[in-house]
Tab-separated table of C-alpha atoms in Angstrom:
chain	number	residue	atom	x	y	z
A	1	MET	CA	0.000	0.000	0.000
A	2	ALA	CA	1.662	3.198	-1.206
A	3	HIS	CA	0.262	5.905	1.056
A	4	GLY	CA	-1.422	4.111	3.960
A	5	ILE	CA	-0.309	1.695	6.620
A	6	PRO	CA	-0.110	-1.840	5.202
A	7	PRO	CA	-2.546	-4.279	6.802
A	8	LEU	CA	-1.332	-6.683	9.437
A	9	ARG	CA	-1.190	-10.229	8.100
A	10	SER	CA	-1.204	-13.399	10.139
A	11	GLY	CA	1.103	-16.372	9.695
A	12	HIS	CA	4.321	-15.081	11.255
A	13	HIS	CA	6.807	-16.521	13.711
A	14	LEU	CA	8.603	-13.714	15.537
A	15	GLN	CA	11.616	-13.733	17.838
A	16	LEU	CA	12.698	-10.613	19.724
A	17	LEU	CA	16.479	-10.231	19.791
A	18	GLU	CA	18.359	-7.856	22.088
A	19	GLY	CA	21.702	-6.493	20.977
A	20	SER	CA	24.307	-7.970	18.702
A	21	VAL	CA	24.895	-10.685	21.311
A	22	GLU	CA	21.548	-12.223	20.310
A	23	LEU	CA	21.169	-10.958	16.739
A	24	PHE	CA	24.536	-11.935	15.276
A	25	PRO	CA	24.440	-15.642	16.266
A	26	ALA	CA	20.904	-15.888	14.842
A	27	MET	CA	22.025	-14.215	11.613
A	28	VAL	CA	25.158	-16.361	11.335
A	29	THR	CA	23.091	-19.526	11.839
A	30	ALA	CA	20.707	-18.472	9.062
A	31	ILE	CA	23.535	-17.446	6.719
A	32	ASP	CA	25.423	-20.691	7.324
A	33	ALA	CA	22.268	-22.616	6.351
A	34	ALA	CA	21.670	-20.531	3.195
A	35	LEU	CA	21.215	-22.500	-0.022
A	36	ARG	CA	20.574	-19.788	-2.620
A	37	GLU	CA	21.029	-16.182	-1.530
A	38	VAL	CA	21.734	-13.766	1.307
A	39	ARG	CA	20.795	-10.087	1.191
A	40	LEU	CA	21.974	-7.602	3.817
A	41	GLU	CA	21.495	-3.855	4.249
A	42	THR	CA	22.931	-1.835	7.116
A	43	TYR	CA	23.860	1.717	7.991
A	44	ILE	CA	27.112	0.710	9.729
A	45	PHE	CA	29.228	-2.327	8.948
A	46	ASP	CA	32.043	-2.451	11.477
A	47	PHE	CA	34.513	-5.334	11.319
A	48	ASN	CA	35.615	-5.088	14.951
A	49	GLU	CA	34.874	-7.871	17.450
A	50	SER	CA	31.568	-9.674	16.783
A	51	GLY	CA	30.912	-7.697	13.592
A	52	ALA	CA	33.676	-9.752	11.995
A	53	GLU	CA	31.705	-12.946	12.689
A	54	VAL	CA	28.931	-11.736	10.379
A	55	ALA	CA	31.510	-10.883	7.713
A	56	TYR	CA	33.045	-14.360	7.981
A	57	ALA	CA	29.595	-15.964	7.629
A	58	LEU	CA	28.955	-13.941	4.459
A	59	GLU	CA	32.332	-15.024	3.135
A	60	ARG	CA	31.627	-18.692	3.863
A	61	ALA	CA	28.269	-18.485	2.111
A	62	ALA	CA	29.739	-16.872	-1.001
A	63	ARG	CA	32.553	-19.441	-1.189
A	64	ARG	CA	30.050	-22.305	-1.318
A	65	GLY	CA	28.163	-20.674	-4.195
A	66	VAL	CA	25.432	-18.709	-2.402
A	67	ALA	CA	24.645	-15.336	-4.005
A	68	VAL	CA	25.543	-12.718	-1.350
A	69	GLN	CA	24.626	-9.056	-1.833
A	70	VAL	CA	25.469	-6.401	0.758
A	71	VAL	CA	24.583	-2.690	0.794
A	72	VAL	CA	26.086	-0.337	3.361
A	73	ASP	CA	25.520	3.387	3.804
A	74	GLY	CA	28.288	5.666	2.595
A	75	LEU	CA	28.107	7.938	5.634
A	76	GLY	CA	27.446	5.379	8.347
A	77	SER	CA	30.123	2.942	7.235
A	78	GLY	CA	32.647	5.510	6.014
A	79	ASP	CA	35.905	4.169	4.617
A	80	LEU	CA	35.741	0.407	4.983
A	81	PRO	CA	38.972	-1.546	5.608
A	82	PRO	CA	40.466	-2.354	2.165
A	83	ALA	CA	41.837	-5.695	3.351
A	84	GLN	CA	38.415	-6.825	4.582
A	85	LEU	CA	36.680	-5.682	1.397
A	86	GLN	CA	39.248	-7.455	-0.749
A	87	ARG	CA	38.769	-10.654	1.226
A	88	LEU	CA	34.975	-10.510	0.809
A	89	GLU	CA	35.201	-9.675	-2.880
A	90	MET	CA	37.644	-12.540	-3.491
A	91	ALA	CA	35.150	-14.878	-1.821
A	92	GLY	CA	32.449	-13.658	-4.219
A	93	VAL	CA	30.492	-11.294	-1.966
A	94	GLN	CA	28.845	-8.530	-4.009
A	95	TRP	CA	29.137	-5.183	-2.221
A	96	HIS	CA	27.655	-1.731	-2.862
A	97	VAL	CA	27.950	1.551	-0.971
A	98	TYR	CA	24.727	3.568	-0.877
A	99	SER	CA	25.285	7.252	-1.654
A	100	PRO	CA	29.030	7.691	-1.083
A	101	THR	CA	29.592	11.054	0.602
A	102	GLY	CA	32.216	12.393	-1.793
A	103	THR	CA	34.426	15.393	-1.116
A	104	LEU	CA	31.673	17.723	0.143
A	105	GLY	CA	30.173	15.237	2.579
A	106	LEU	CA	27.035	16.540	4.307
A	107	LEU	CA	27.633	20.010	2.865
A	108	TRP	CA	25.900	18.712	-0.260
A	109	PRO	CA	22.125	18.773	0.469
A	110	GLY	CA	21.344	15.407	-1.115
A	111	GLN	CA	23.762	13.649	1.232
A	112	TRP	CA	21.359	13.899	4.191
A	113	ARG	CA	19.171	11.193	2.614
A	114	ARG	CA	20.740	8.068	4.045
A	115	LEU	CA	20.156	4.316	4.043
A	116	HIS	CA	19.407	3.838	7.742
A	117	ARG	CA	17.404	0.613	7.649
A	118	LYS	CA	18.838	-2.697	8.871
A	119	LEU	CA	17.507	-5.675	6.938
A	120	CYS	CA	18.683	-9.186	6.182
A	121	VAL	CA	16.882	-11.884	4.193
A	122	VAL	CA	18.150	-15.437	3.705
A	123	ASP	CA	16.757	-17.635	0.924
A	124	GLY	CA	13.571	-15.579	0.900
A	125	ALA	CA	12.457	-17.540	3.959
A	126	VAL	CA	13.830	-15.841	7.067
A	127	GLY	CA	14.286	-12.148	7.672
A	128	PHE	CA	15.791	-9.833	10.256
A	129	CYS	CA	14.736	-6.235	10.881
A	130	GLY	CA	15.591	-3.788	13.646
A	131	GLY	CA	17.844	-1.011	14.811
A	132	ILE	CA	21.064	-2.986	15.260
A	133	ASN	CA	23.954	-2.197	12.921
A	134	ILE	CA	26.680	-4.697	12.159
A	135	LEU	CA	28.498	-3.315	15.182
A	136	ASP	CA	29.621	-4.971	18.390
A	137	ASP	CA	27.561	-4.071	21.487
A	138	PHE	CA	30.660	-2.921	23.374
A	139	HIS	CA	32.241	-0.857	20.585
A	140	ASP	CA	31.345	2.590	19.285
A	141	PRO	CA	33.042	3.998	16.163
A	142	ASN	CA	33.154	7.494	17.677
A	143	HIS	CA	33.578	6.779	21.389
A	144	GLY	CA	35.603	3.559	21.399
A	145	ALA	CA	35.108	0.807	23.966
A	146	LEU	CA	31.889	0.877	26.018
A	147	GLU	CA	31.657	-0.243	29.642
A	148	ALA	CA	28.147	-1.629	29.149
A	149	PRO	CA	26.419	-2.921	26.001
A	150	ARG	CA	24.425	-0.625	23.777
A	151	LEU	CA	20.653	-1.165	24.209
A	152	ASP	CA	19.019	-2.072	20.924
A	153	PHE	CA	16.607	-4.612	19.429
A	154	ALA	CA	15.831	-6.558	16.284
A	155	VAL	CA	13.309	-9.188	15.283
A	156	ARG	CA	13.787	-12.475	13.476
A	157	VAL	CA	10.755	-13.278	11.364
A	158	THR	CA	9.381	-15.967	9.097
A	159	GLY	CA	6.121	-15.502	7.265
A	160	PRO	CA	4.533	-13.345	4.560
A	161	LEU	CA	6.330	-10.071	5.277
A	162	VAL	CA	9.719	-11.637	4.425
A	163	ALA	CA	8.722	-11.505	0.746
A	164	ARG	CA	8.216	-7.749	1.032
A	165	MET	CA	11.609	-7.383	2.691
A	166	GLN	CA	13.218	-9.268	-0.172
A	167	GLU	CA	11.331	-7.281	-2.801
A	168	THR	CA	12.440	-3.908	-1.454
A	169	MET	CA	16.048	-5.087	-1.115
A	170	GLU	CA	16.080	-6.386	-4.683
A	171	ARG	CA	14.634	-3.103	-5.913
A	172	LEU	CA	17.292	-1.028	-4.142
A	173	TRP	CA	20.072	-3.280	-5.450
A	174	ARG	CA	18.845	-2.859	-9.037
A	175	ARG	CA	18.657	0.898	-8.566
A	176	ILE	CA	22.225	1.122	-7.263
A	177	GLU	CA	23.422	-1.090	-10.097
A	178	ALA	CA	21.666	1.158	-12.610
A	179	VAL	CA	23.178	4.343	-11.164
A	180	ARG	CA	26.639	2.780	-11.125
A	181	ARG	CA	26.369	1.738	-14.753
A	182	LEU	CA	24.984	5.086	-15.833
A	183	ARG	CA	27.909	6.820	-14.171
A	184	SER	CA	30.187	4.494	-16.097
A	185	ALA	CA	28.499	5.687	-19.310
A	186	HIS	CA	27.062	2.248	-20.111
A	187	LEU	CA	23.530	3.520	-20.689
A	188	ARG	CA	22.573	0.927	-23.287
A	189	GLY	CA	23.704	-1.964	-21.110
A	190	THR	CA	21.926	-0.501	-18.077
A	191	LEU	CA	18.574	-0.226	-19.810
A	192	THR	CA	18.886	-3.759	-21.109
A	193	SER	CA	19.777	-5.016	-17.627
A	194	LEU	CA	16.837	-3.191	-16.060
A	195	ARG	CA	14.410	-4.702	-18.547
A	196	ALA	CA	15.770	-8.165	-17.857
A	197	SER	CA	15.788	-7.775	-14.077
A	198	GLY	CA	12.288	-6.355	-14.073
A	199	THR	CA	10.863	-9.376	-15.871
A	200	ARG	CA	12.866	-12.214	-14.404
A	201	ALA	CA	10.908	-14.977	-12.717
A	202	ALA	CA	11.012	-15.079	-8.965
A	203	VAL	CA	12.802	-18.050	-7.465
A	204	PRO	CA	10.426	-19.862	-5.126
A	205	ALA	CA	11.467	-19.786	-1.501
A	206	PRO	CA	11.967	-23.066	0.330
A	207	PRO	CA	9.318	-24.028	2.843
A	208	VAL	CA	9.676	-22.583	6.328
A	209	LEU	CA	10.121	-25.333	8.885
A	210	SER	CA	9.172	-24.352	12.428
A	211	HIS	CA	7.415	-25.710	15.456
A	212	GLY	CA	3.884	-24.680	16.359
A	213	LEU	CA	1.418	-22.580	14.409
A	214	PRO	CA	2.537	-19.196	13.020
A	215	ARG	CA	-0.092	-17.005	14.636
A	216	ALA	CA	1.451	-13.541	15.027
A	217	LYS	CA	0.102	-10.703	12.906
A	218	ALA	CA	2.747	-8.393	11.498
A	219	ALA	CA	3.520	-5.913	8.745
A	220	LEU	CA	6.636	-4.282	7.351
A	221	LEU	CA	6.723	-0.478	7.201
A	222	LEU	CA	9.180	0.990	4.712
A	223	ARG	CA	9.883	4.702	4.749
A	224	ASP	CA	11.386	6.286	1.637
A	225	ASN	CA	11.409	9.663	-0.096
A	226	LEU	CA	8.927	8.710	-2.791
A	227	ARG	CA	5.571	7.072	-2.035
A	228	ASN	CA	6.030	6.066	1.604
A	229	ARG	CA	7.200	9.269	3.227
A	230	ALA	CA	5.089	9.188	6.393
A	231	VAL	CA	4.033	5.574	6.903
A	232	ILE	CA	6.060	4.921	10.086
A	233	GLU	CA	4.967	8.148	11.757
A	234	ARG	CA	1.336	7.398	10.851
A	235	ALA	CA	1.590	3.959	12.449
A	236	TYR	CA	2.871	5.484	15.694
A	237	LEU	CA	0.179	8.178	15.672
A	238	ARG	CA	-2.580	5.631	15.070
A	239	ALA	CA	-1.379	3.346	17.876
A	240	ILE	CA	-0.984	6.230	20.349
A	241	GLY	CA	-4.362	7.659	19.376
A	242	ARG	CA	-6.063	4.314	20.031
A	243	ALA	CA	-4.253	3.613	23.311
A	244	HIS	CA	-6.430	3.007	26.370
A	245	ARG	CA	-3.974	2.135	29.140
A	246	GLU	CA	-0.284	2.389	28.358
A	247	VAL	CA	2.259	3.641	25.835
A	248	ILE	CA	5.954	2.787	26.250
A	249	ILE	CA	8.402	4.201	23.730
A	250	ALA	CA	12.174	3.709	23.725
A	251	ASN	CA	13.867	5.931	21.183
A	252	ALA	CA	17.479	6.930	20.734
A	253	TYR	CA	17.056	10.289	19.003
A	254	PHE	CA	13.721	11.721	20.065
A	255	VAL	CA	12.771	15.046	18.467
A	256	PRO	CA	9.010	14.690	17.910
A	257	GLY	CA	7.159	17.029	15.591
A	258	ALA	CA	3.974	18.854	16.475
A	259	ARG	CA	1.644	15.958	15.612
A	260	MET	CA	3.619	13.454	17.660
A	261	ARG	CA	3.807	15.839	20.631
A	262	ARG	CA	0.056	16.422	20.512
A	263	ALA	CA	-0.623	12.691	20.309
A	264	LEU	CA	1.500	11.976	23.397
A	265	VAL	CA	0.074	14.902	25.376
A	266	ASN	CA	-3.511	13.989	24.472
A	267	ALA	CA	-2.936	10.356	25.434
A	268	ALA	CA	-1.536	11.346	28.836
A	269	ARG	CA	-4.404	13.756	29.464
A	270	ARG	CA	-7.029	11.110	28.779
A	271	GLY	CA	-5.434	8.850	31.392
A	272	VAL	CA	-3.040	6.724	29.358
A	273	HIS	CA	0.204	5.963	31.208
A	274	VAL	CA	2.829	7.307	28.780
A	275	ARG	CA	6.446	6.361	29.435
A	276	LEU	CA	9.423	7.485	27.356
A	277	LEU	CA	12.845	5.834	27.644
A	278	LEU	CA	15.323	8.182	26.002
A	279	GLN	CA	19.032	8.719	25.510
A	280	GLY	CA	20.679	9.723	28.767
A	281	ARG	CA	24.279	9.905	27.557
A	282	TYR	CA	25.691	12.519	25.237
A	283	GLU	CA	26.374	11.068	21.792
A	284	TYR	CA	25.688	13.666	19.080
A	285	PHE	CA	25.267	17.381	19.765
A	286	MET	CA	22.297	18.106	17.516
A	287	GLN	CA	20.210	15.049	18.387
A	288	TYR	CA	20.971	15.244	22.123
A	289	TYR	CA	20.146	18.891	22.692
A	290	ALA	CA	17.456	19.464	20.031
A	291	SER	CA	15.155	17.008	21.810
A	292	ARG	CA	15.136	18.776	25.182
A	293	PRO	CA	13.013	21.869	24.488
A	294	VAL	CA	9.941	19.645	23.933
A	295	PHE	CA	10.269	17.878	27.293
A	296	GLY	CA	8.539	20.641	29.261
A	297	ALA	CA	5.137	20.270	27.593
A	298	LEU	CA	5.320	16.496	27.878
A	299	LEU	CA	6.232	16.562	31.584
A	300	ARG	CA	3.451	19.033	32.357
A	301	ALA	CA	0.948	16.709	30.661
A	302	GLY	CA	2.024	13.820	32.884
A	303	VAL	CA	4.321	11.979	30.478
A	304	GLU	CA	7.075	10.084	32.320
A	305	ILE	CA	10.552	10.549	30.868
A	306	THR	CA	13.426	8.294	31.885
A	307	GLU	CA	16.967	8.749	30.618
A	308	TYR	CA	18.847	5.499	30.018
A	309	GLU	CA	22.229	5.607	31.743
A	310	PRO	CA	24.334	2.376	31.576
A	311	SER	CA	25.377	2.866	27.938
A	312	PHE	CA	24.132	4.358	24.700
A	313	LEU	CA	20.455	3.803	23.963
A	314	HIS	CA	20.039	2.904	20.314
A	315	ALA	CA	16.592	1.279	20.434
A	316	LYS	CA	13.664	2.361	18.256
A	317	VAL	CA	10.809	0.334	19.742
A	318	ALA	CA	7.399	0.785	21.337
A	319	VAL	CA	4.614	-1.185	23.045
A	320	VAL	CA	1.010	-0.004	23.293
A	321	ASP	CA	-1.619	-1.579	25.574
A	322	GLY	CA	0.357	-4.807	25.842
A	323	HIS	CA	-0.548	-6.105	22.369
A	324	TRP	CA	0.775	-3.668	19.702
A	325	ALA	CA	4.531	-3.343	19.245
A	326	THR	CA	7.070	-2.032	16.785
A	327	VAL	CA	10.767	-2.785	16.325
A	328	GLY	CA	12.824	-1.075	13.685
A	329	SER	CA	15.383	1.462	12.573
A	330	SER	CA	13.335	4.679	12.636
A	331	ASN	CA	13.946	7.286	15.287
A	332	LEU	CA	11.201	9.757	16.117
A	333	ASP	CA	13.165	12.671	14.750
A	334	PRO	CA	13.113	14.519	11.412
A	335	LEU	CA	16.280	12.887	10.091
A	336	SER	CA	14.527	9.497	10.216
A	337	LEU	CA	10.954	10.567	9.539
A	338	LEU	CA	11.684	12.980	6.679
A	339	LEU	CA	14.969	12.016	5.063
A	340	ALA	CA	16.221	8.456	5.629
A	341	ARG	CA	15.237	5.067	4.267
A	342	GLU	CA	13.893	3.217	7.309
A	343	ALA	CA	12.257	-0.124	8.073
A	344	ASN	CA	10.070	-1.077	11.040
A	345	VAL	CA	8.085	-4.205	11.782
A	346	ILE	CA	4.758	-3.671	13.527
A	347	VAL	CA	3.340	-6.587	15.469
A	348	GLU	CA	-0.036	-7.492	16.911
A	349	ASP	CA	0.809	-10.313	19.308
A	350	ARG	CA	0.514	-10.314	23.098
A	351	ALA	CA	3.379	-12.739	23.749
A	352	PHE	CA	5.820	-10.718	21.650
A	353	ALA	CA	4.623	-7.401	23.094
A	354	HIS	CA	4.837	-8.795	26.635
A	355	ARG	CA	8.490	-9.748	26.293
A	356	LEU	CA	9.429	-6.352	24.852
A	357	ARG	CA	7.363	-4.539	27.489
A	358	GLN	CA	9.035	-6.427	30.339
A	359	ARG	CA	12.504	-5.547	29.043
A	360	LEU	CA	11.609	-1.876	28.655
A	361	LEU	CA	10.023	-1.699	32.096
A	362	HIS	CA	13.154	-3.207	33.620
A	363	ALA	CA	15.232	-0.529	31.914
A	364	VAL	CA	12.873	2.224	33.081
A	365	GLN	CA	12.843	1.014	36.676
A	366	HIS	CA	16.454	-0.125	37.125
A	367	GLU	CA	18.650	1.345	34.396
A	368	GLY	CA	17.527	4.922	34.054
A	369	ARG	CA	17.069	8.229	35.818
A	370	ARG	CA	13.581	9.698	36.002
A	371	MET	CA	13.397	13.281	34.793
A	372	GLU	CA	11.664	15.596	37.234
A	373	ALA	CA	9.768	18.646	36.014
A	374	ALA	CA	11.347	20.922	38.638
A	375	ALA	CA	14.876	19.918	37.688
A	376	TYR	CA	14.052	20.355	34.025
A	377	ASP	CA	12.669	23.858	34.609
A	378	ASN	CA	15.811	24.809	36.537
A	379	ARG	CA	18.321	23.729	33.891
A	380	SER	CA	21.131	26.205	33.321
A	381	ARG	CA	21.303	29.017	30.801
A	382	ALA	CA	24.239	27.263	29.155
A	383	THR	CA	22.124	24.157	28.615
A	384	ARG	CA	19.262	26.225	27.198
A	385	ALA	CA	21.688	27.960	24.841
A	386	LYS	CA	22.947	24.613	23.543
A	387	GLU	CA	19.350	23.504	23.018
A	388	TRP	CA	18.632	26.649	20.996
A	389	VAL	CA	21.737	26.176	18.837
A	390	ALA	CA	20.889	22.507	18.231
A	391	LEU	CA	17.332	23.368	17.187
A	392	VAL	CA	18.541	26.074	14.811
A	393	LEU	CA	21.022	23.668	13.231
A	394	MET	CA	18.342	21.012	12.785
A	395	ARG	CA	15.903	23.494	11.268
A	396	LEU	CA	18.584	24.766	8.889
A	397	ALA	CA	19.413	21.214	7.832
A	398	LEU	CA	15.731	20.584	7.120
A	399	LEU	CA	15.309	23.926	5.348
A	400	VAL	CA	18.100	23.056	2.935
A	401	GLN	CA	16.223	19.828	2.194
A	402	GLY	CA	12.967	21.700	1.642
A	403	LYS	CA	11.430	20.080	4.728
A	404	LYS	CA	9.513	21.413	7.720
A	405	TYR	CA	8.944	19.346	10.824
A	406	LEU	CA	9.374	21.311	14.063
């Protein structure tokens, strides 16, 4: 569905995975069992520590004849290690960089539109979606070693939505291939290739073998800059607007626009228990400080805000009324909701939502610091000045893109 929220479909098996410590072994197991193809997209591919295990699994798959296609973001992954790339390419791994930054970097307006989604599909039968980059839980590219693991989530899924994951990944791969060939001045060959790839027959996926009945309802939300510009935000707004008892949101970079702020305030005022688990440690200037001016209105409406403290919070998840949940790559900020390619899974399943809710509640109660309205109102002039500068920078970045959000 191009402009609306896709309907939830039944027939899914879902497994919530926390951090790379759970995601990477599940991915490696799936990749090692691959018979035909592996597709992977990620914002960051870091070869340190456990990230290398995923790279080795991709290499093993390619060496035994599996078609392996990887897309990484040109900003998030930066300059990849030449030795590692050479090793993967020699094994037969096909590798593309989405929107290389070039000499101007983010000074060029189009470079703010990034590939931020994290997807993996194996043999068209099992998929992974979430917020976790190919990055070890205890390593940060900008801050080095971490004392505690980064908090983030992904979901392993089998069922109907895996086909949509594969379709969108195939489409992006063909687009990157076309752009690369056009830049190489092979226009005739590109058009021929596009015609062939657009009409090729789909290879049937092998049957999914699993225990029990696949009962969970789920859908894949894909945000892009064409037809699906607001689908993830609409899904959040609909769930919050329908909430009766509880909304729990954990979000790394939380800079909600006017509609999202109104939805949260209105929910709190009608008696819904609204909890936000947000970034408590400084990571990036603009995202950290630009979020804080909106906290006042939320606190006054009765929204509870907890800042996660043990490590960096990278999660982009939510649970509403104990049955609706989402896990994905999209932050509730304008960089995600207006510019980046994002992917979230939405789930209607009480068992799945219960597990995610319990983990978030534990973090709220034992791993965070509750923000008090009085302390917020008494923050220093220096802090307020940083907030103002961050907001101006974010608005300027959006203005250059022709966007308005705040």
